């Protein structure tokens, strides 16, 4: 065993081999291609509106391998961990400079080992072990199974980089200013009660970043951050807008492979729940864009709602006779609500959140049972399916902010008023009609003070109804295509957001 440390007289060939091989190593190190310098777009955690670009290239201060890495941390953290080992979890990708150095070292290693092979096999292994530990920056041996697993990681990381690169960010506005700041227009109204709603008349912002129809829009439920507007589109994307101050898209999330049918803010305003025709449900962090929760379903998603009092629970429905309640913490299904239907169109929680309603497509010639179904949330029992008796489907439901009533949008070109208490009787004296639905998923909503009822129309107009008299107060020619959603701002009085089937979003006041 000690023979491996003895220097023999015929070891000149080894020294010559070292002199012959080492210049090639240095030449390969100095002749690294300029393409190894990679421009990286970095979005820092908490940065929604900023896109910072910095370069990372081989330097003498990193390590002897000259490896260029893309780190998940900000540049400040990268500078502090400049001398980390190559097996560090912060490293993502090694470029061609490292490959060239490894090849040159392997040639040098083979040459040195062949000269001492005549001594014995044990000394050769020992020299290899000692030389590996002596030279810094050399990767340790990785088993084949781990190499195969690691080979699949770059594809996933490249797809994550593509998702982040698709984000539309307003330059010059940092994410902290955009997400956590309070709009100067909203500040005066935070400490006061909501005033009387007036009908909007003038157009403030026109936003058309979506390349497909917009299915749903929603203001952020956090009052201090209610300048942000969420939109879900058939172009497979979800966008967050600053719809109060600048009217620009802040960020785009491309986590779905098919059309996004529904998207909802969480109660804290930091997460977005989305579902689409790819049968996937994603819970996305607003600041980082990472998926906190993902689930594959057996059906395409068309309706999503968070539980009003349990923020870690949501309900999803779609092209299936089942409606599922999920727990985000355990990623498991809590309860399944089954009915003899084919599709769930909308979901609405009633006051106190003990019961909820689902509107379905179950309409037959002689009866209209199961069009609206009431469920007990805890027991998954069906309370009633004899609520709406007319032969029209109801694409959307909305709850009154103060009174215990709800409104159902129907394909009969009118909205029906119901009691939110059992047995959920229809009010036959009030019917809000004049607009057109014609098969579109046209939404309806009350103003925050409950005095107005607003709805879109298939002809692109927006209709404002008086809640108490059911009369049309005003008609607004908002869009050329079908207007599928119109919602009031929760803080600013008389501020309205509308979207249409052409992918346009407009803000009115």
mmCIF file of N, CA and C in Angstrom, residues 271-403:
data_model
loop_
_atom_site.group_PDB
_atom_site.id
_atom_site.type_symbol
_atom_site.label_atom_id
_atom_site.label_comp_id
_atom_site.label_asym_id
_atom_site.label_seq_id
_atom_site.Cartn_x
_atom_site.Cartn_y
_atom_site.Cartn_z
ATOM 1 N N UNK A 271 -52.707 35.065 -3.326
ATOM 2 C CA UNK A 271 -52.751 33.861 -4.151
ATOM 3 C C UNK A 271 -53.908 33.939 -5.134
ATOM 4 N N UNK A 272 -53.770 33.177 -6.221
ATOM 5 C CA UNK A 272 -54.793 33.126 -7.257
ATOM 6 C C UNK A 272 -55.135 31.665 -7.514
ATOM 7 N N UNK A 273 -56.402 31.345 -7.429
ATOM 8 C CA UNK A 273 -56.897 30.000 -7.728
ATOM 9 C C UNK A 273 -57.476 30.009 -9.133
ATOM 10 N N UNK A 274 -57.027 29.089 -9.968
ATOM 11 C CA UNK A 274 -57.463 29.070 -11.369
ATOM 12 C C UNK A 274 -57.748 27.650 -11.803
ATOM 13 N N UNK A 275 -58.688 27.515 -12.714
ATOM 14 C CA UNK A 275 -59.040 26.227 -13.299
ATOM 15 C C UNK A 275 -59.407 26.414 -14.750
ATOM 16 N N UNK A 276 -59.137 25.383 -15.562
ATOM 17 C CA UNK A 276 -59.366 25.522 -16.994
ATOM 18 C C UNK A 276 -59.758 24.231 -17.662
ATOM 19 N N UNK A 277 -59.749 24.293 -18.983
ATOM 20 C CA UNK A 277 -60.151 23.145 -19.780
ATOM 21 C C UNK A 277 -59.064 22.088 -19.886
ATOM 22 N N UNK A 278 -57.913 22.296 -19.267
ATOM 23 C CA UNK A 278 -56.894 21.252 -19.178
ATOM 24 C C UNK A 278 -57.101 20.362 -17.954
ATOM 25 N N UNK A 279 -58.227 20.543 -17.264
ATOM 26 C CA UNK A 279 -58.611 19.756 -16.077
ATOM 27 C C UNK A 279 -57.697 20.001 -14.891
ATOM 28 N N UNK A 280 -56.917 21.063 -14.928
ATOM 29 C CA UNK A 280 -55.995 21.375 -13.847
ATOM 30 C C UNK A 280 -56.538 22.519 -12.990
ATOM 31 N N UNK A 281 -56.235 22.428 -11.687
ATOM 32 C CA UNK A 281 -56.519 23.500 -10.743
ATOM 33 C C UNK A 281 -55.195 23.912 -10.123
ATOM 34 N N UNK A 282 -54.854 25.193 -10.225
ATOM 35 C CA UNK A 282 -53.590 25.706 -9.711
ATOM 36 C C UNK A 282 -53.869 26.809 -8.687
ATOM 37 N N UNK A 283 -53.084 26.802 -7.622
ATOM 38 C CA UNK A 283 -53.058 27.902 -6.669
ATOM 39 C C UNK A 283 -51.689 28.559 -6.809
ATOM 40 N N UNK A 284 -51.656 29.767 -7.330
ATOM 41 C CA UNK A 284 -50.419 30.436 -7.716
ATOM 42 C C UNK A 284 -50.123 31.588 -6.775
ATOM 43 N N UNK A 285 -48.863 31.699 -6.376
ATOM 44 C CA UNK A 285 -48.423 32.837 -5.581
ATOM 45 C C UNK A 285 -48.314 34.063 -6.479
ATOM 46 N N UNK A 286 -48.900 35.162 -6.071
ATOM 47 C CA UNK A 286 -48.958 36.346 -6.917
ATOM 48 C C UNK A 286 -47.571 36.941 -7.131
ATOM 49 N N UNK A 287 -46.746 36.956 -6.103
ATOM 50 C CA UNK A 287 -45.448 37.611 -6.196
ATOM 51 C C UNK A 287 -44.427 36.767 -6.961
ATOM 52 N N UNK A 288 -44.301 35.483 -6.601
ATOM 53 C CA UNK A 288 -43.272 34.632 -7.202
ATOM 54 C C UNK A 288 -43.748 33.897 -8.443
ATOM 55 N N UNK A 289 -45.056 33.703 -8.615
ATOM 56 C CA UNK A 289 -45.568 32.955 -9.751
ATOM 57 C C UNK A 289 -45.449 31.455 -9.599
ATOM 58 N N UNK A 290 -45.086 30.952 -8.431
ATOM 59 C CA UNK A 290 -44.936 29.516 -8.213
ATOM 60 C C UNK A 290 -46.274 28.896 -7.834
ATOM 61 N N UNK A 291 -46.446 27.616 -8.222
ATOM 62 C CA UNK A 291 -47.667 26.891 -7.910
ATOM 63 C C UNK A 291 -47.575 26.324 -6.492
ATOM 64 N N UNK A 292 -48.415 26.815 -5.596
ATOM 65 C CA UNK A 292 -48.471 26.305 -4.231
ATOM 66 C C UNK A 292 -49.259 25.009 -4.179
ATOM 67 N N UNK A 293 -50.270 24.917 -5.013
ATOM 68 C CA UNK A 293 -51.130 23.735 -5.054
ATOM 69 C C UNK A 293 -51.511 23.464 -6.496
ATOM 70 N N UNK A 294 -51.460 22.194 -6.898
ATOM 71 C CA UNK A 294 -51.866 21.791 -8.239
ATOM 72 C C UNK A 294 -52.574 20.455 -8.143
ATOM 73 N N UNK A 295 -53.631 20.313 -8.923
ATOM 74 C CA UNK A 295 -54.405 19.081 -8.882
ATOM 75 C C UNK A 295 -54.955 18.782 -10.278
ATOM 76 N N UNK A 296 -54.872 17.529 -10.651
ATOM 77 C CA UNK A 296 -55.428 17.051 -11.914
ATOM 78 C C UNK A 296 -56.781 16.421 -11.642
ATOM 79 N N UNK A 297 -57.804 16.888 -12.342
ATOM 80 C CA UNK A 297 -59.156 16.369 -12.165
ATOM 81 C C UNK A 297 -59.556 15.503 -13.352
ATOM 82 N N UNK A 298 -60.670 14.816 -13.175
ATOM 83 C CA UNK A 298 -61.167 13.953 -14.247
ATOM 84 C C UNK A 298 -62.071 14.694 -15.223
ATOM 85 N N UNK A 299 -62.246 16.002 -15.004
ATOM 86 C CA UNK A 299 -63.157 16.762 -15.853
ATOM 87 C C UNK A 299 -62.603 18.168 -16.056
ATOM 88 N N UNK A 300 -63.093 18.834 -17.074
ATOM 89 C CA UNK A 300 -62.708 20.218 -17.332
ATOM 90 C C UNK A 300 -63.387 21.153 -16.329
ATOM 91 N N UNK A 301 -62.634 22.127 -15.835
ATOM 92 C CA UNK A 301 -63.120 23.018 -14.791
ATOM 93 C C UNK A 301 -63.847 24.209 -15.421
ATOM 94 N N UNK A 302 -65.008 24.542 -14.854
ATOM 95 C CA UNK A 302 -65.762 25.704 -15.333
ATOM 96 C C UNK A 302 -66.191 26.638 -14.207
ATOM 97 N N UNK A 303 -66.045 26.216 -12.929
ATOM 98 C CA UNK A 303 -66.471 27.051 -11.804
ATOM 99 C C UNK A 303 -65.588 26.776 -10.602
ATOM 100 N N UNK A 304 -65.184 27.866 -9.915
ATOM 101 C CA UNK A 304 -64.345 27.779 -8.719
ATOM 102 C C UNK A 304 -64.832 28.803 -7.701
ATOM 103 N N UNK A 305 -64.804 28.424 -6.420
ATOM 104 C CA UNK A 305 -65.136 29.370 -5.358
ATOM 105 C C UNK A 305 -64.406 28.981 -4.080
ATOM 106 N N UNK A 306 -63.780 29.986 -3.425
ATOM 107 C CA UNK A 306 -63.221 29.787 -2.106
ATOM 108 C C UNK A 306 -64.349 29.772 -1.070
ATOM 109 N N UNK A 307 -64.122 29.000 -0.012
ATOM 110 C CA UNK A 307 -65.068 29.035 1.103
ATOM 111 C C UNK A 307 -64.930 30.384 1.811
ATOM 112 N N UNK A 308 -66.029 31.063 2.125
ATOM 113 C CA UNK A 308 -65.934 32.408 2.709
ATOM 114 C C UNK A 308 -65.260 32.465 4.070
ATOM 115 N N UNK A 309 -65.405 31.427 4.896
ATOM 116 C CA UNK A 309 -64.841 31.438 6.246
ATOM 117 C C UNK A 309 -63.674 30.483 6.420
ATOM 118 N N UNK A 310 -63.441 29.608 5.485
ATOM 119 C CA UNK A 310 -62.320 28.667 5.551
ATOM 120 C C UNK A 310 -61.414 28.930 4.348
ATOM 121 N N UNK A 311 -60.359 29.726 4.514
ATOM 122 C CA UNK A 311 -59.551 30.131 3.365
ATOM 123 C C UNK A 311 -58.754 29.004 2.723
ATOM 124 N N UNK A 312 -58.593 27.873 3.410
ATOM 125 C CA UNK A 312 -57.847 26.749 2.845
ATOM 126 C C UNK A 312 -58.738 25.741 2.144
ATOM 127 N N UNK A 313 -59.991 26.079 1.947
ATOM 128 C CA UNK A 313 -60.943 25.178 1.304
ATOM 129 C C UNK A 313 -61.580 25.880 0.112
ATOM 130 N N UNK A 314 -61.726 25.136 -0.981
ATOM 131 C CA UNK A 314 -62.414 25.673 -2.151
ATOM 132 C C UNK A 314 -63.241 24.573 -2.792
ATOM 133 N N UNK A 315 -64.181 24.999 -3.632
ATOM 134 C CA UNK A 315 -65.071 24.077 -4.345
ATOM 135 C C UNK A 315 -64.876 24.291 -5.827
ATOM 136 N N UNK A 316 -64.807 23.197 -6.565
ATOM 137 C CA UNK A 316 -64.667 23.278 -8.019
ATOM 138 C C UNK A 316 -65.674 22.354 -8.678
ATOM 139 N N UNK A 317 -66.165 22.798 -9.828
ATOM 140 C CA UNK A 317 -67.087 22.016 -10.624
ATOM 141 C C UNK A 317 -66.817 22.235 -12.094
ATOM 142 N N UNK A 318 -67.386 21.390 -12.920
ATOM 143 C CA UNK A 318 -67.138 21.515 -14.353
ATOM 144 C C UNK A 318 -67.993 20.554 -15.143
ATOM 145 N N UNK A 319 -67.385 19.959 -16.167
ATOM 146 C CA UNK A 319 -68.103 19.045 -17.055
ATOM 147 C C UNK A 319 -68.156 17.659 -16.422
ATOM 148 N N UNK A 320 -68.919 17.565 -15.339
ATOM 149 C CA UNK A 320 -69.012 16.329 -14.572
ATOM 150 C C UNK A 320 -70.238 16.402 -13.671
ATOM 151 N N UNK A 321 -70.812 15.275 -13.317
ATOM 152 C CA UNK A 321 -71.921 15.299 -12.359
ATOM 153 C C UNK A 321 -71.466 15.521 -10.931
ATOM 154 N N UNK A 322 -70.176 15.655 -10.697
ATOM 155 C CA UNK A 322 -69.639 15.821 -9.359
ATOM 156 C C UNK A 322 -69.110 17.234 -9.139
ATOM 157 N N UNK A 323 -69.250 17.693 -7.908
ATOM 158 C CA UNK A 323 -68.627 18.923 -7.434
ATOM 159 C C UNK A 323 -67.762 18.539 -6.242
ATOM 160 N N UNK A 324 -66.508 18.986 -6.229
ATOM 161 C CA UNK A 324 -65.558 18.551 -5.211
ATOM 162 C C UNK A 324 -65.138 19.716 -4.325
ATOM 163 N N UNK A 325 -64.983 19.395 -3.037
ATOM 164 C CA UNK A 325 -64.428 20.344 -2.068
ATOM 165 C C UNK A 325 -63.015 19.889 -1.722
ATOM 166 N N UNK A 326 -62.034 20.783 -1.898
ATOM 167 C CA UNK A 326 -60.622 20.461 -1.713
ATOM 168 C C UNK A 326 -60.075 21.177 -0.485
ATOM 169 N N UNK A 327 -59.090 20.532 0.145
ATOM 170 C CA UNK A 327 -58.310 21.149 1.214
ATOM 171 C C UNK A 327 -56.910 21.406 0.659
ATOM 172 N N UNK A 328 -56.489 22.664 0.642
ATOM 173 C CA UNK A 328 -55.195 23.020 0.068
ATOM 174 C C UNK A 328 -54.047 22.484 0.913
ATOM 175 N N UNK A 329 -54.205 22.436 2.237
ATOM 176 C CA UNK A 329 -53.121 22.010 3.117
ATOM 177 C C UNK A 329 -52.762 20.551 2.917
ATOM 178 N N UNK A 330 -53.752 19.696 2.699
ATOM 179 C CA UNK A 330 -53.492 18.265 2.529
ATOM 180 C C UNK A 330 -53.534 17.815 1.072
ATOM 181 N N UNK A 331 -53.976 18.704 0.166
ATOM 182 C CA UNK A 331 -54.106 18.366 -1.259
ATOM 183 C C UNK A 331 -55.021 17.161 -1.466
ATOM 184 N N UNK A 332 -56.064 17.094 -0.663
ATOM 185 C CA UNK A 332 -57.004 15.982 -0.757
ATOM 186 C C UNK A 332 -58.431 16.515 -0.892
ATOM 187 N N UNK A 333 -59.292 15.657 -1.429
ATOM 188 C CA UNK A 333 -60.708 15.989 -1.584
ATOM 189 C C UNK A 333 -61.418 15.753 -0.264
ATOM 190 N N UNK A 334 -62.080 16.775 0.240
ATOM 191 C CA UNK A 334 -62.808 16.654 1.501
ATOM 192 C C UNK A 334 -64.157 15.982 1.309
ATOM 193 N N UNK A 335 -64.926 16.469 0.338
ATOM 194 C CA UNK A 335 -66.256 15.948 0.095
ATOM 195 C C UNK A 335 -66.557 15.996 -1.400
ATOM 196 N N UNK A 336 -67.461 15.115 -1.814
ATOM 197 C CA UNK A 336 -67.903 15.055 -3.200
ATOM 198 C C UNK A 336 -69.422 15.193 -3.211
ATOM 199 N N UNK A 337 -69.912 16.120 -4.013
ATOM 200 C CA UNK A 337 -71.354 16.375 -4.136
ATOM 201 C C UNK A 337 -71.806 15.875 -5.505
ATOM 202 N N UNK A 338 -72.645 14.862 -5.496
ATOM 203 C CA UNK A 338 -73.049 14.198 -6.730
ATOM 204 C C UNK A 338 -74.496 14.534 -7.076
ATOM 205 N N UNK A 339 -74.733 14.758 -8.367
ATOM 206 C CA UNK A 339 -76.083 15.023 -8.873
ATOM 207 C C UNK A 339 -76.180 14.490 -10.298
ATOM 208 N N UNK A 340 -77.389 14.246 -10.750
ATOM 209 C CA UNK A 340 -77.623 13.705 -12.084
ATOM 210 C C UNK A 340 -77.592 14.842 -13.105
ATOM 211 N N UNK A 341 -76.415 15.390 -13.314
ATOM 212 C CA UNK A 341 -76.239 16.503 -14.245
ATOM 213 C C UNK A 341 -75.028 16.215 -15.132
ATOM 214 N N UNK A 342 -74.775 17.110 -16.063
ATOM 215 C CA UNK A 342 -73.627 16.965 -16.939
ATOM 216 C C UNK A 342 -72.581 18.056 -16.740
ATOM 217 N N UNK A 343 -73.006 19.239 -16.294
ATOM 218 C CA UNK A 343 -72.063 20.338 -16.142
ATOM 219 C C UNK A 343 -72.527 21.283 -15.039
ATOM 220 N N UNK A 344 -71.566 21.789 -14.277
ATOM 221 C CA UNK A 344 -71.824 22.833 -13.281
ATOM 222 C C UNK A 344 -71.421 24.170 -13.879
ATOM 223 N N UNK A 345 -72.342 25.116 -13.904
ATOM 224 C CA UNK A 345 -72.095 26.411 -14.534
ATOM 225 C C UNK A 345 -71.551 27.446 -13.562
ATOM 226 N N UNK A 346 -72.067 27.466 -12.326
ATOM 227 C CA UNK A 346 -71.608 28.452 -11.360
ATOM 228 C C UNK A 346 -71.851 27.920 -9.954
ATOM 229 N N UNK A 347 -71.137 28.508 -8.990
ATOM 230 C CA UNK A 347 -71.223 28.129 -7.575
ATOM 231 C C UNK A 347 -71.394 29.399 -6.755
ATOM 232 N N UNK A 348 -72.295 29.347 -5.764
ATOM 233 C CA UNK A 348 -72.557 30.508 -4.918
ATOM 234 C C UNK A 348 -72.762 30.061 -3.482
ATOM 235 N N UNK A 349 -71.967 30.620 -2.562
ATOM 236 C CA UNK A 349 -72.158 30.368 -1.139
ATOM 237 C C UNK A 349 -73.217 31.308 -0.597
ATOM 238 N N UNK A 350 -74.114 30.761 0.224
ATOM 239 C CA UNK A 350 -75.169 31.533 0.847
ATOM 240 C C UNK A 350 -74.659 32.125 2.162
ATOM 241 N N UNK A 351 -75.405 33.054 2.792
ATOM 242 C CA UNK A 351 -74.959 33.643 4.053
ATOM 243 C C UNK A 351 -74.638 32.588 5.107
ATOM 244 N N UNK A 352 -73.589 32.850 5.888
ATOM 245 C CA UNK A 352 -73.034 31.981 6.932
ATOM 246 C C UNK A 352 -72.273 30.792 6.343
ATOM 247 N N UNK A 353 -72.268 30.633 5.034
ATOM 248 C CA UNK A 353 -71.453 29.637 4.324
ATOM 249 C C UNK A 353 -71.729 28.201 4.736
ATOM 250 N N UNK A 354 -72.876 27.926 5.319
ATOM 251 C CA UNK A 354 -73.238 26.545 5.642
ATOM 252 C C UNK A 354 -73.845 25.825 4.456
ATOM 253 N N UNK A 355 -74.396 26.602 3.550
ATOM 254 C CA UNK A 355 -75.018 26.037 2.353
ATOM 255 C C UNK A 355 -74.485 26.759 1.124
ATOM 256 N N UNK A 356 -74.542 26.094 0.004
ATOM 257 C CA UNK A 356 -74.150 26.716 -1.249
ATOM 258 C C UNK A 356 -75.031 26.203 -2.380
ATOM 259 N N UNK A 357 -75.052 26.974 -3.453
ATOM 260 C CA UNK A 357 -75.873 26.658 -4.622
ATOM 261 C C UNK A 357 -74.985 26.333 -5.814
ATOM 262 N N UNK A 358 -75.477 25.469 -6.668
ATOM 263 C CA UNK A 358 -74.833 25.196 -7.953
ATOM 264 C C UNK A 358 -75.878 25.324 -9.052
ATOM 265 N N UNK A 359 -75.523 26.022 -10.107
ATOM 266 C CA UNK A 359 -76.379 26.087 -11.291
ATOM 267 C C UNK A 359 -75.844 25.104 -12.316
ATOM 268 N N UNK A 360 -76.753 24.377 -12.941
ATOM 269 C CA UNK A 360 -76.362 23.281 -13.829
ATOM 270 C C UNK A 360 -77.031 23.453 -15.190
ATOM 271 N N UNK A 361 -76.708 22.515 -16.072
ATOM 272 C CA UNK A 361 -77.291 22.526 -17.414
ATOM 273 C C UNK A 361 -78.422 21.517 -17.548
ATOM 274 N N UNK A 362 -78.931 21.000 -16.419
ATOM 275 C CA UNK A 362 -79.960 19.961 -16.448
ATOM 276 C C UNK A 362 -81.326 20.585 -16.699
ATOM 277 N N UNK A 363 -81.735 20.580 -17.962
ATOM 278 C CA UNK A 363 -83.041 21.106 -18.351
ATOM 279 C C UNK A 363 -83.676 20.118 -19.326
ATOM 280 N N UNK A 364 -84.870 19.697 -18.994
ATOM 281 C CA UNK A 364 -85.605 18.791 -19.874
ATOM 282 C C UNK A 364 -86.846 19.493 -20.411
ATOM 283 N N UNK A 365 -87.599 18.788 -21.250
ATOM 284 C CA UNK A 365 -88.751 19.417 -21.895
ATOM 285 C C UNK A 365 -89.888 19.671 -20.913
ATOM 286 N N UNK A 366 -90.144 18.734 -20.034
ATOM 287 C CA UNK A 366 -91.316 18.824 -19.174
ATOM 288 C C UNK A 366 -91.017 19.329 -17.772
ATOM 289 N N UNK A 367 -89.743 19.366 -17.361
ATOM 290 C CA UNK A 367 -89.414 19.803 -16.006
ATOM 291 C C UNK A 367 -88.068 20.495 -16.014
ATOM 292 N N UNK A 368 -87.857 21.270 -15.013
ATOM 293 C CA UNK A 368 -86.602 22.027 -14.897
ATOM 294 C C UNK A 368 -85.971 21.805 -13.542
ATOM 295 N N UNK A 369 -86.185 20.612 -12.951
ATOM 296 C CA UNK A 369 -85.537 20.339 -11.680
ATOM 297 C C UNK A 369 -84.030 20.175 -11.896
ATOM 298 N N UNK A 370 -83.283 20.407 -10.854
ATOM 299 C CA UNK A 370 -81.829 20.328 -10.855
ATOM 300 C C UNK A 370 -81.175 21.487 -11.603
ATOM 301 N N UNK A 371 -81.932 22.481 -12.048
ATOM 302 C CA UNK A 371 -81.310 23.648 -12.669
ATOM 303 C C UNK A 371 -80.503 24.424 -11.642
ATOM 304 N N UNK A 372 -81.058 24.620 -10.454
ATOM 305 C CA UNK A 372 -80.342 25.186 -9.314
ATOM 306 C C UNK A 372 -80.499 24.209 -8.158
ATOM 307 N N UNK A 373 -79.368 23.792 -7.573
ATOM 308 C CA UNK A 373 -79.373 22.803 -6.494
ATOM 309 C C UNK A 373 -78.755 23.440 -5.258
ATOM 310 N N UNK A 374 -79.395 23.234 -4.106
ATOM 311 C CA UNK A 374 -78.875 23.693 -2.819
ATOM 312 C C UNK A 374 -78.247 22.521 -2.084
ATOM 313 N N UNK A 375 -77.035 22.741 -1.538
ATOM 314 C CA UNK A 375 -76.275 21.691 -0.869
ATOM 315 C C UNK A 375 -75.933 22.118 0.547
ATOM 316 N N UNK A 376 -75.838 21.117 1.424
ATOM 317 C CA UNK A 376 -75.271 21.319 2.751
ATOM 318 C C UNK A 376 -73.768 21.079 2.650
ATOM 319 N N UNK A 377 -72.974 22.067 3.044
ATOM 320 C CA UNK A 377 -71.538 21.976 2.814
ATOM 321 C C UNK A 377 -70.887 20.863 3.640
ATOM 322 N N UNK A 378 -71.273 20.715 4.909
ATOM 323 C CA UNK A 378 -70.615 19.749 5.790
ATOM 324 C C UNK A 378 -71.003 18.308 5.485
ATOM 325 N N UNK A 379 -72.266 18.054 5.275
ATOM 326 C CA UNK A 379 -72.725 16.676 5.078
ATOM 327 C C UNK A 379 -72.788 16.254 3.617
ATOM 328 N N UNK A 380 -72.629 17.186 2.687
ATOM 329 C CA UNK A 380 -72.725 16.906 1.245
ATOM 330 C C UNK A 380 -74.117 16.408 0.861
ATOM 331 N N UNK A 381 -75.104 16.723 1.679
ATOM 332 C CA UNK A 381 -76.480 16.304 1.384
ATOM 333 C C UNK A 381 -77.145 17.334 0.475
ATOM 334 N N UNK A 382 -78.005 16.830 -0.375
ATOM 335 C CA UNK A 382 -78.757 17.697 -1.277
ATOM 336 C C UNK A 382 -79.991 18.224 -0.541
ATOM 337 N N UNK A 383 -80.040 19.555 -0.373
ATOM 338 C CA UNK A 383 -81.150 20.163 0.361
ATOM 339 C C UNK A 383 -82.376 20.305 -0.534
ATOM 340 N N UNK A 384 -82.188 20.837 -1.730
ATOM 341 C CA UNK A 384 -83.323 21.043 -2.629
ATOM 342 C C UNK A 384 -82.826 21.128 -4.061
ATOM 343 N N UNK A 385 -83.609 20.597 -4.959
ATOM 344 C CA UNK A 385 -83.354 20.750 -6.397
ATOM 345 C C UNK A 385 -84.589 21.250 -7.142
ATOM 346 N N UNK A 386 -85.552 21.770 -6.373
ATOM 347 C CA UNK A 386 -86.785 22.302 -6.953
ATOM 348 C C UNK A 386 -86.873 23.803 -6.692
ATOM 349 N N UNK A 387 -85.837 24.531 -7.086
ATOM 350 C CA UNK A 387 -85.774 25.961 -6.802
ATOM 351 C C UNK A 387 -86.254 26.776 -7.999
ATOM 352 N N UNK A 388 -85.721 26.476 -9.161
ATOM 353 C CA UNK A 388 -86.090 27.208 -10.376
ATOM 354 C C UNK A 388 -86.849 26.264 -11.291
ATOM 355 N N UNK A 389 -88.082 26.642 -11.633
ATOM 356 C CA UNK A 389 -88.963 25.721 -12.340
ATOM 357 C C UNK A 389 -89.171 26.088 -13.806
ATOM 358 N N UNK A 390 -88.450 27.048 -14.311
ATOM 359 C CA UNK A 390 -88.581 27.399 -15.715
ATOM 360 C C UNK A 390 -87.467 26.742 -16.519
ATOM 361 N N UNK A 391 -87.730 26.501 -17.770
ATOM 362 C CA UNK A 391 -86.834 25.696 -18.591
ATOM 363 C C UNK A 391 -85.719 26.549 -19.203
ATOM 364 N N UNK A 392 -84.944 27.180 -18.347
ATOM 365 C CA UNK A 392 -83.783 27.942 -18.798
ATOM 366 C C UNK A 392 -82.605 27.637 -17.866
ATOM 367 N N UNK A 393 -81.448 27.518 -18.444
ATOM 368 C CA UNK A 393 -80.256 27.362 -17.623
ATOM 369 C C UNK A 393 -79.836 28.707 -17.047
ATOM 370 N N UNK A 394 -79.062 28.650 -15.968
ATOM 371 C CA UNK A 394 -78.616 29.854 -15.263
ATOM 372 C C UNK A 394 -77.090 29.892 -15.279
ATOM 373 N N UNK A 395 -76.481 30.677 -16.160
ATOM 374 C CA UNK A 395 -75.020 30.677 -16.264
ATOM 375 C C UNK A 395 -74.300 31.343 -15.106
ATOM 376 N N UNK A 396 -74.993 32.187 -14.314
ATOM 377 C CA UNK A 396 -74.303 32.861 -13.207
ATOM 378 C C UNK A 396 -75.284 33.164 -12.082
ATOM 379 N N UNK A 397 -74.730 33.225 -10.860
ATOM 380 C CA UNK A 397 -75.484 33.532 -9.654
ATOM 381 C C UNK A 397 -74.738 34.608 -8.879
ATOM 382 N N UNK A 398 -75.470 35.475 -8.171
ATOM 383 C CA UNK A 398 -74.849 36.508 -7.356
ATOM 384 C C UNK A 398 -75.697 36.765 -6.126
ATOM 385 N N UNK A 399 -75.029 37.129 -5.021
ATOM 386 C CA UNK A 399 -75.683 37.325 -3.736
ATOM 387 C C UNK A 399 -75.757 38.817 -3.416
ATOM 388 N N UNK A 400 -76.878 39.231 -2.819
ATOM 389 C CA UNK A 400 -77.033 40.621 -2.418
ATOM 390 C C UNK A 400 -76.125 40.918 -1.231
ATOM 391 N N UNK A 401 -75.451 42.067 -1.197
ATOM 392 C CA UNK A 401 -74.493 42.340 -0.123
ATOM 393 C C UNK A 401 -75.133 42.568 1.240
ATOM 394 N N UNK A 402 -76.400 42.919 1.306
ATOM 395 C CA UNK A 402 -77.031 43.238 2.592
ATOM 396 C C UNK A 402 -78.251 42.373 2.880
ATOM 397 N N UNK A 403 -79.103 42.161 1.919
ATOM 398 C CA UNK A 403 -80.320 41.382 2.132
ATOM 399 C C UNK A 403 -80.070 39.907 1.832
#
